[in-house]
Structures are given as C-alpha cells and as structure tokens.
Amino acid sequence: MSDATDVVIVGAGPVGMLTALTLAQAGASVRVLDREEQIINSPRAAVYFPSTLLVLEELGILDELDAIGFRNRNFGTHIPEFDYHSVVVTQPVEGIAYDYQLHVGQHDVARVAMEHARMLGVEVLFGREVHGFEEYDDRIVVMASGPEGEETYGAKWLIGADGARSTVRKLAGIEFEGHTWPERFVATNVKFPFQELGYEQANFVCDPVNMAVIAQLDTDGLWRCTYMEDSALPVETFEDRIHQRYDWFMAGRKDYEIVSASPYMLHQRAGETLRKGRVLLAGDAAHATNPCGGLGLTSGLWTGIVLADVLGAVLRGEEDEEILDRFSDERRRIFWEVVTPAATENKRMLQERDMEQRKKDLEHIRALDTNPESGALLMLFAYKVIGDVLREGSRWADADPSDRVAINIKDRKGQIH
Ligand SMILES: Cc1cc2nc3c(=O)[nH]c(=O)nc-3n(C[C@H](O)[C@H](O)[C@H](O)COP(=O)(O)OP(=O)(O)OC[C@H]3O[C@@H](n4cnc5c(N)ncnc54)[C@H](O)[C@@H]3O)c2cc1C
C-alpha cells in the first residue's frame, strides 16, 4: 500500500482537480485516482460565469485559462418561428470583478488545475479504476486496479468526484434521488462560421423541434452545437442524424467539419446525502443537472470548493466533523432550490411545444431585451450557486457579492435566459 494521505479523490475531471488544488492550498495531502490514461476531452462544459471566474482567480489559474480561452459579452436568444433575435450584452457591475463570461474547454480547466496541484505535491495517478473501499473508525482504504494489478490507497477521507455514474456513490450505497429526462442530448464540436448566420458567441435557439445551445469554443473557428433528440431513436446511429440536424441550424450550408460528437443522457438528480461516514461527494457525482444554462459544472465545482474548505478545517482541527453534514444539507439545498428550477425552466423554454406558452416566452424574452439591467442580471445570477460557505473566516466568505451590489436580484421575478 502506498503512503496514506489525508484525502483520496476519485476522478481527475474539473471538479476533482479543482477540489484537489483547493485542499492542497489548505495544507492537506491529496492523491487523485482516475481510470482514464489522461484527462477526458469530450465535448462538455465550455462557458464559465463570474461565480466560477472568482474561484479560478482565487486559486491562481484564471490568467492561464484567460490566455487559452476568450472573453464573451454577448448572449443571443433566437426564436426562428417568430423571426425574433435578441442580444443581451453583459455589463460591469460595481462590486463584482468580472463583466464577461470565459469560454474554455473543461479539459483545459482540469489540466491547468492539475499542473498547479502537482506543484503543491498532489499525486495524480491515471489508469487506476477504483472498485472498492473498506472503511475503519479513523481511515478508509481504497481499492483500484492499476497497470501493475491490484493497488490500495489509504486516507482519512475519500471524495467521489467520479461523475454522474459515480462508483464511489454506488459503493457507499447512496441513492441518486430525482429523475432522468426522456430526451437525449447530442453535443457536437464543429468548425463552421456560425457568426455569418447571425449567431452570437453564445446562443439559445428556442424551437419545439430544433432547440439548440450554440457557443463559440475558440478563436480558430471551433463551435459547440448541442441539440436534443428523442431517446427512442437508436443511439448507435446518432452520428448519421447529425447532418440532417445541421441542415436546419446552418441554413443548408455544407461547409462544416465535425470535430467530435457525443450523446448524453440528462439527469436531475442528487445524492440522498453527500456525506456517509468517511465518504464525501462533489461535482456530478453529488448532483447532476440538465446542461441548459450551463449550471452543471458551475454548481458542482462550488460543491467541491465548499467541501475542500470545510474538510481542510476539519483536518486542521478547527472544525468538528459535524460541519460535513451541514455541507451535505447546504449543497443539496442549492441543487434543489437554485440549480434545478433554473435548469428545468431553461430546458422547458428551449423546447416548449405549446403555442400559447411560446408566445408568453417571447414576451418575457422581449422584456429582458429592453430591460437596461439585463446585462448585469446575467452576470449576477450564477452567484446564487455559492450558497452558504458554512465557516466564518473562510477564504470564500465574501465570494457572493449579490447582496452588496446595487441591483437586488433576489426581488426579481422570472429567470435570466
Ligand atoms: C453537452 C454538455 C454541455 C455542458 N455544458 C456545460 C457548461 O457550459 N457549463 C457547466 O457548468 N456545465 C456544463 N456541463 C456539465 C459539466 O460537463 C459537468 O457538470 C462536469 O463534467 C462535471 O465534472 P466532474 O469533474 O464532476 O465529473 P466528470 O467530468 O464526469 O469527471 C469524472 C472523472 O472520474 C473518472 N472516473 C469515473 N469513474 C471512475 C472510477 N471508478 N475510478 C477512477 N476514475 C473514475 C472519469 O474518468 C472522469 O475523469 C455540460 C454537460 C454536457 C453533457
């Protein structure tokens, strides 16, 4: 068995690596295990709100990611059936540091966080598939198959950041409460000049048949086009249908090049608890949402950050273990009371079938379009995922500025889309 560490994290995705970096900065010894040979590069999170940017800045990796990605200030909503197109432009808000959204691949976030975590002594081991653990009063032993056969890793605490199908969560016997949506999402990365067709750098396309979320990924012409299809269609042939769907989004143009594509199931689920004994959950392993509105990683990484903050304090002897139960309660509350209603409403609006409701949605979006505060509200909304950081003196205590700025978003009705 390798030397024991304070924490073993399963999963070198963005949440596992940001949590590892935060814990290492708090003085904990950390080992990260991942079953892949390297960080996964499938088409997933690409757009980061200010509530994420402040984490990246505080951890010291924002400048590097800023240099890899690009800043976007324009968000388009398109309702083709009414020939309606609106743009909300983000605005600087006194009291918050960012007036933009950063576009960068989540694999880059994980990689840069990993490089910084390794500099602080975090050991990141790929090719390790975790399949079991044994828990004792004062420690936990994790079992994994590695390149040399069976391996064991001791730690005081185990964090499952191993995605929505989390092995750690299943091994701990924690139920994943909620529901799975009937539709399938297809996320594609494609080279195509969407701006020539009037798309902004980030867009919602609202349509009962052809809903989509379209966003620019880099400055070399790569875009993300994510759309929905009926999950009754055979998943094996999803690639054959991409061309037919592109025909609509790209107005019949054929000058595109598909770079990658993946089908996804959508969930609205959270662990019945995010702490059981010495096992803790973060990221999609803790709670998984449909990605409409980009709240998945946005909220999951804050679950990892709050966890790292309180667990660091427990390891230093500054807090009782009971704070880990409060962590579980608070992060579940944020998921069910903040993330799920917003993501569900976004998904509904994107694919609404009822004509009367679509007309109401149009009026709602028109009102946002003419509201001079829309740009500021767009910037502030995602801060709600931070919730209570649970500890006085925490480095994150002042992270949520929404009660300090001029616009009081808590009093507003409706969503920002
Ligand atoms: C199409 C799409 C678009 C999205 N867009 C956005 C967006 O714009 N903004 C946003 O905030 N969110 C978005 N999301 C959600 C976001 O991608 C997820 O929330 C994010 O990937 C969660 O990160 P994670 O680190 O928790 O898990 P993952 O990224 O799933 O990483 C889990 C890691 O655990 C490893 N692992 C799993 N099992 C084991 C095991 N048994 N042993 C060892 N290792 C294991 C895996 O190899 C993997 O590396 C999107 C999702 C989709 C599907």
Coordinates of C-alpha atoms in Angstrom, one line a residue, residues 23 25-28 308-309 311-319 391:
L23 CA -7.3 21.2 -0.5
Q25 CA -3.6 25.1 -0.8
A26 CA -5.3 24.5 2.6
G27 CA -2.4 22.3 3.6
A28 CA -3.9 18.8 3.0
A308 CA -12.5 21.4 0.4
D309 CA -12.9 24.5 2.6
L311 CA -12.7 19.4 5.1
G312 CA -9.5 21.4 5.3
A313 CA -10.7 23.0 8.5
V314 CA -11.6 19.5 9.9
L315 CA -8.2 18.2 9.1
R316 CA -6.5 21.2 10.8
G317 CA -8.7 20.5 13.9
E318 CA -10.5 23.8 13.6
E319 CA -14.0 22.3 13.0
R391 CA -17.5 28.8 8.1

